[in-house]
Every structure is written in structure tokens, then in C-alpha cells.
Short mmCIF file of C-alpha atoms in Angstrom, two decimals:
data_model
loop_
_atom_site.label_atom_id
_atom_site.label_comp_id
_atom_site.label_asym_id
_atom_site.label_seq_id
_atom_site.Cartn_x
_atom_site.Cartn_y
_atom_site.Cartn_z
CA UNK A 164 -301.44 38.01 -27.64
CA UNK A 165 -304.48 35.90 -27.24
CA UNK A 166 -305.96 36.47 -23.94
CA UNK A 167 -307.10 33.46 -21.19
CA UNK A 168 -309.66 31.53 -22.71
CA UNK A 169 -312.29 29.35 -21.11
CA UNK A 170 -314.39 26.51 -21.98
CA UNK A 171 -317.25 25.99 -22.28
CA UNK A 172 -318.61 29.81 -21.77
CA UNK A 173 -321.96 28.50 -20.53
CA UNK A 174 -322.84 24.58 -18.95
CA UNK A 175 -326.21 23.41 -17.42
CA UNK A 176 -325.53 20.50 -15.40
CA UNK A 177 -328.09 18.35 -13.15
CA UNK A 178 -327.44 17.51 -9.34
CA UNK A 179 -325.36 14.34 -8.82
CA UNK A 180 -323.43 15.06 -12.41
CA UNK A 181 -319.93 15.68 -12.48
CA UNK A 182 -318.30 18.73 -14.71
CA UNK A 183 -314.75 19.46 -16.24
CA UNK A 184 -313.91 23.31 -16.82
CA UNK A 185 -310.87 23.91 -18.98
CA UNK A 186 -308.58 27.07 -19.22
CA UNK A 187 -305.95 27.99 -21.56
CA UNK A 188 -303.60 30.65 -19.99
CA UNK A 189 -302.12 33.25 -21.97
CA UNK A 190 -298.84 31.87 -23.63
CA UNK A 191 -295.82 31.79 -21.48
CA UNK A 192 -297.94 31.91 -18.08
CA UNK A 193 -297.35 29.04 -15.85
CA UNK A 194 -299.49 30.15 -12.93
CA UNK A 195 -303.18 29.29 -13.40
CA UNK A 196 -305.86 29.98 -10.49
CA UNK A 197 -309.70 29.41 -10.29
CA UNK A 198 -312.24 31.12 -8.59
CA UNK A 199 -315.83 30.86 -7.96
CA UNK A 200 -318.07 33.69 -8.10
CA UNK A 201 -321.82 34.00 -6.84
CA UNK A 202 -323.78 36.78 -5.88
CA UNK A 203 -324.10 35.53 -2.31
CA UNK A 204 -320.61 34.85 -1.88
CA UNK A 205 -318.76 36.95 -3.98
CA UNK A 206 -315.24 35.70 -5.35
CA UNK A 207 -313.64 32.82 -3.92
CA UNK A 208 -310.53 31.37 -4.62
CA UNK A 209 -310.43 27.82 -5.58
CA UNK A 210 -306.82 26.66 -6.05
CA UNK A 211 -303.97 27.71 -7.90
CA UNK A 212 -301.80 25.86 -10.21
CA UNK A 213 -297.92 26.18 -11.05
CA UNK A 214 -295.86 24.15 -13.14
CA UNK A 215 -298.16 20.91 -13.05
CA UNK A 216 -298.41 21.44 -8.96
CA UNK A 217 -301.12 22.79 -6.81
CA UNK A 218 -299.72 25.64 -4.90
CA UNK A 219 -302.46 26.98 -2.87
CA UNK A 220 -305.87 25.47 -2.44
CA UNK A 221 -309.36 27.85 -1.06
CA UNK A 222 -311.44 26.58 1.78
CA UNK A 223 -313.85 24.22 -0.78
CA UNK A 224 -314.83 20.62 -0.31
CA UNK A 225 -312.98 17.65 -1.83
CA UNK A 226 -315.67 17.72 -5.00
CA UNK A 227 -313.81 20.61 -6.31
CA UNK A 228 -310.44 19.42 -8.12
CA UNK A 229 -307.97 20.35 -10.70
CA UNK A 230 -304.99 19.77 -12.54
CA UNK A 231 -302.51 21.46 -14.62
CA UNK A 232 -300.77 20.13 -17.79
CA UNK A 233 -297.59 20.54 -19.24
CA UNK A 234 -298.43 23.08 -21.39
CA UNK A 235 -299.98 25.01 -18.66
CA UNK A 236 -303.72 24.52 -19.61
CA UNK A 237 -305.77 23.35 -16.38
CA UNK A 238 -309.01 21.83 -16.04
CA UNK A 239 -311.11 21.98 -13.13
CA UNK A 240 -313.47 19.02 -12.17
CA UNK A 241 -316.68 19.24 -9.60
CA UNK A 242 -318.19 16.04 -8.79
CA UNK A 243 -321.57 15.29 -7.17
CA UNK A 244 -322.67 18.51 -8.28
CA UNK A 245 -325.17 20.37 -5.87
CA UNK A 246 -327.36 23.51 -6.68
CA UNK A 247 -325.15 25.54 -4.64
CA UNK A 248 -322.21 25.05 -7.30
CA UNK A 249 -324.15 27.07 -9.94
CA UNK A 250 -321.81 29.90 -10.39
CA UNK A 251 -319.57 31.97 -12.67
CA UNK A 252 -316.19 29.87 -12.60
CA UNK A 253 -313.16 32.34 -13.55
CA UNK A 254 -309.87 31.39 -14.42
CA UNK A 255 -306.86 33.43 -14.08
CA UNK A 256 -303.15 33.39 -15.19
CA UNK A 257 -299.84 35.13 -14.50
CA UNK A 258 -296.10 34.75 -15.50
CA UNK A 259 -295.03 33.11 -12.08
CA UNK A 260 -296.61 32.25 -8.90
CA UNK A 261 -296.08 33.75 -5.53
CA UNK A 262 -295.06 37.74 -4.52
CA UNK A 263 -293.44 38.35 -7.73
CA UNK A 264 -296.10 37.26 -9.78
CA UNK A 265 -298.14 40.56 -9.59
CA UNK A 266 -301.15 40.97 -12.23
CA UNK A 267 -303.18 38.37 -12.93
CA UNK A 268 -305.11 38.13 -16.36
CA UNK A 269 -308.55 36.80 -16.32
CA UNK A 270 -310.92 34.93 -18.66
CA UNK A 271 -314.55 35.54 -19.47
CA UNK A 272 -315.49 32.67 -17.09
CA UNK A 273 -317.62 29.50 -17.31
CA UNK A 274 -321.24 30.10 -15.97
CA UNK A 275 -322.32 26.79 -14.63
CA UNK A 276 -326.29 26.17 -13.64
CA UNK A 277 -326.91 23.11 -11.63
CA UNK A 278 -330.71 22.00 -11.82
CA UNK B 204 -305.02 35.95 6.81
CA UNK B 205 -305.93 39.11 4.73
CA UNK B 206 -309.31 40.57 3.98
CA UNK B 207 -311.04 43.15 2.02
CA UNK B 208 -314.04 45.50 3.02
CA UNK B 209 -315.95 47.63 0.18
CA UNK B 210 -318.07 50.02 1.48
CA UNK B 211 -321.31 50.35 -0.46
CA UNK B 212 -322.43 47.63 -2.58
CA UNK B 213 -323.98 50.13 -5.07
CA UNK B 214 -322.80 53.29 -5.56
CA UNK B 215 -324.72 55.97 -8.24
CA UNK B 216 -323.16 59.04 -9.87
CA UNK B 217 -323.90 61.37 -12.64
CA UNK B 218 -321.70 61.63 -15.68
CA UNK B 219 -319.02 64.09 -15.20
CA UNK B 220 -319.15 63.85 -11.26
CA UNK B 221 -316.31 62.47 -9.31
CA UNK B 222 -316.23 58.74 -8.69
CA UNK B 223 -315.18 57.53 -5.30
CA UNK B 224 -315.09 53.88 -4.55
CA UNK B 225 -313.99 52.89 -1.10
CA UNK B 226 -311.95 49.84 0.25
CA UNK B 227 -310.34 48.89 3.48
CA UNK B 228 -308.03 46.21 3.81
CA UNK B 229 -306.59 43.88 6.54
CA UNK B 230 -303.31 42.15 6.00
CA UNK B 231 -300.58 40.57 8.50
CA UNK B 232 -297.66 41.48 5.99
CA UNK B 233 -297.32 44.57 3.70
CA UNK B 234 -299.73 43.98 1.11
CA UNK B 235 -300.29 43.96 -2.54
CA UNK B 236 -303.76 45.80 -3.64
CA UNK B 237 -305.35 45.59 -6.79
CA UNK B 238 -308.56 47.16 -8.31
CA UNK B 239 -310.29 44.95 -10.95
CA UNK B 240 -313.10 46.11 -13.15
CA UNK B 241 -316.08 43.61 -14.47
CA UNK B 242 -318.33 44.21 -17.40
CA UNK B 243 -321.55 42.34 -17.76
CA UNK B 244 -320.79 38.68 -18.86
CA UNK B 245 -317.16 39.36 -18.60
CA UNK B 246 -314.04 38.45 -16.64
CA UNK B 247 -312.14 40.51 -14.59
CA UNK B 248 -309.99 43.37 -16.10
CA UNK B 249 -307.05 44.69 -13.73
CA UNK B 250 -307.62 49.03 -13.47
CA UNK B 251 -304.56 49.37 -11.08
CA UNK B 252 -302.05 47.69 -8.53
CA UNK B 253 -300.32 48.58 -5.41
CA UNK B 254 -296.79 46.60 -4.95
CA UNK B 255 -295.07 48.71 -2.27
CA UNK B 256 -294.15 51.70 -4.59
CA UNK B 257 -295.52 54.93 -5.04
CA UNK B 258 -298.84 55.36 -2.67
CA UNK B 259 -300.62 57.02 -5.25
CA UNK B 260 -301.05 54.64 -8.21
CA UNK B 261 -302.37 55.69 -11.61
CA UNK B 262 -304.35 53.10 -13.81
CA UNK B 263 -306.29 52.78 -16.84
CA UNK B 264 -309.45 54.75 -17.89
CA UNK B 265 -308.32 57.40 -15.92
CA UNK B 266 -308.62 55.67 -12.44
CA UNK B 267 -306.34 55.92 -9.70
CA UNK B 268 -306.05 54.96 -5.76
CA UNK B 269 -304.24 55.95 -3.26
CA UNK B 270 -302.74 53.67 -0.30
CA UNK B 271 -303.15 54.79 2.95
CA UNK B 272 -301.42 52.74 5.56
CA UNK B 273 -302.55 54.56 8.70
CA UNK B 274 -306.06 54.22 7.39
CA UNK B 275 -305.62 50.73 5.80
CA UNK B 276 -307.51 52.14 2.81
CA UNK B 277 -306.98 51.92 -0.70
CA UNK B 278 -310.31 54.24 -2.17
CA UNK B 279 -310.95 54.13 -5.80
CA UNK B 280 -311.33 57.68 -7.78
CA UNK B 281 -311.93 58.80 -10.93
CA UNK B 282 -312.47 63.06 -11.32
CA UNK B 283 -314.85 62.65 -14.13
CA UNK B 284 -317.40 59.94 -14.46
CA UNK B 285 -318.39 58.46 -18.03
CA UNK B 286 -321.04 56.23 -19.24
CA UNK B 287 -318.68 53.84 -19.78
CA UNK B 288 -317.70 53.17 -16.30
CA UNK B 289 -320.78 51.59 -15.50
CA UNK B 290 -319.52 48.32 -14.28
CA UNK B 291 -318.83 46.32 -11.06
CA UNK B 292 -315.63 46.98 -9.10
CA UNK B 293 -313.76 44.72 -6.87
CA UNK B 294 -310.94 45.47 -4.92
CA UNK B 295 -308.39 42.63 -4.08
CA UNK B 296 -305.56 42.19 -1.50
CA UNK B 297 -302.87 39.67 -1.70
CA UNK B 298 -299.93 38.80 0.60
CA UNK B 299 -298.60 37.47 -2.59
CA UNK B 300 -296.64 34.71 -1.10
CA UNK B 301 -299.01 32.10 -2.30
CA UNK B 302 -300.99 34.31 -4.87
CA UNK B 303 -304.11 34.02 -2.61
CA UNK B 304 -305.86 37.05 -3.77
CA UNK B 305 -308.92 37.84 -1.31
CA UNK B 306 -311.66 39.74 -3.06
CA UNK B 307 -314.15 42.14 -1.75
CA UNK B 308 -317.74 41.83 -2.60
CA UNK B 309 -317.80 44.45 -4.84
CA UNK B 310 -319.22 47.53 -5.80
CA UNK B 311 -321.53 48.42 -8.56
CA UNK B 312 -321.23 51.81 -9.89
CA UNK B 313 -323.97 53.27 -11.99
CA UNK B 314 -323.41 56.64 -14.31
CA UNK B 315 -326.50 58.68 -14.81
CA UNK B 316 -326.68 60.74 -17.77
#
């Protein structure tokens, strides 16, 4: 069974640009969560999507948005990029959402560098 | 809201020595607790999880963790370190209701030959 895939793996953008990251969950998984990982802030929860609906959102500005498609693939968009958005963005999938979901499976991440 | 504190950002042990990585949590509801490992340039891999069953949880690669409610701790141990255990380890807590996991800052484990 294929794991969680994220594309692209590496991305370089300049301030003010926007970026879209993609995540394909494990087949059959319907929940996709996004995390930002930086040396200073560690791993921070961005949002979770389940059945094309945003179920929960972390404490990030509105420049960070996402969506989920009917095949459970998810995209994350960051507009008006700032230097501080440079990070490893991790996607995780799980079978369901909520307390019964248990384990999340993580993708390898997309490393975004903002110049 | 739940939170996690990992004591020690760096831990160094000799090969064959005991590994002990500390994690304390705060949660207003019975927590789900997790330990993940991250190797360079990779995502997170689940080592083990506690979901209110047995308090001593055994995971992959010889790791185990014990849930101690009275101490609000979930420390990770391995009796004998191997060079391949060198990585960053994250403790995480979730109340589960919204799948909103909170991660600790991570502990980088170095294994000396």
C-alpha cells in the first residue's frame, strides 16, 4: 500500500508570491491534516480536512488555506508569502477523524524556502 | 487545551546504553499519547501510542513507553541503544475529538559508538 505522498518535495519562492502544496493520502484514508515544522516553533497544526470539509483549524493567519477533493487528495495554499513561512510542511492522513482515528501517517514533507 | 513538554532537546547515549526520553503532558480530558520518530529529510513515523488501554505500551524497534497519570508523564525508553536509533523524537498528545495533535519540541537523540 502506497504511503502518503507530497508534491513537490522542495520549493523556492520569493516574498509576496503564493504557493500550492499537494498531498495524496493513503488509499482509503479520508482525513488529511497539515502541519508546519520550523526549528523555532516546532510542529504546529495548520488544519484538518475530512470528507472535503475543514474540521479543525490551528492558529494561523488567513493567508494559509486548504481544501480537500472528493478523492481525499488535499491542497494547501499560502498567499503573500513571508520569510517566516519558510518551513517543512507535513501532511498526515488517517482513516477517520476524531477520537477514533488513532494513528496518523505522515508524508515526507514539502520544504518551502521563501527568499 | 492539551500541551506537551519534552525535557531535554538533546540526549546523547552510548551504543548499548539505556535510552530515556522524557515527556510530560497536560490535558483536560483523558489523552491519547504518541511518540513519533523523524529521520533526516523524512516525515514522522509512529513508534507507539497510548489510547487508554494498557499503561505500558510497546512499540516498534524495541521502544516502549509507560503512561503514568499521577505524574502526567509518558516517557519513552529502550533498553539498549543502537546506532540506527539516532533521530529526532516527538511526543504528542491529542484529545482526539478534533484530531488536533499537539507536539512537543522534540528531542534529538545521538548514539555514540
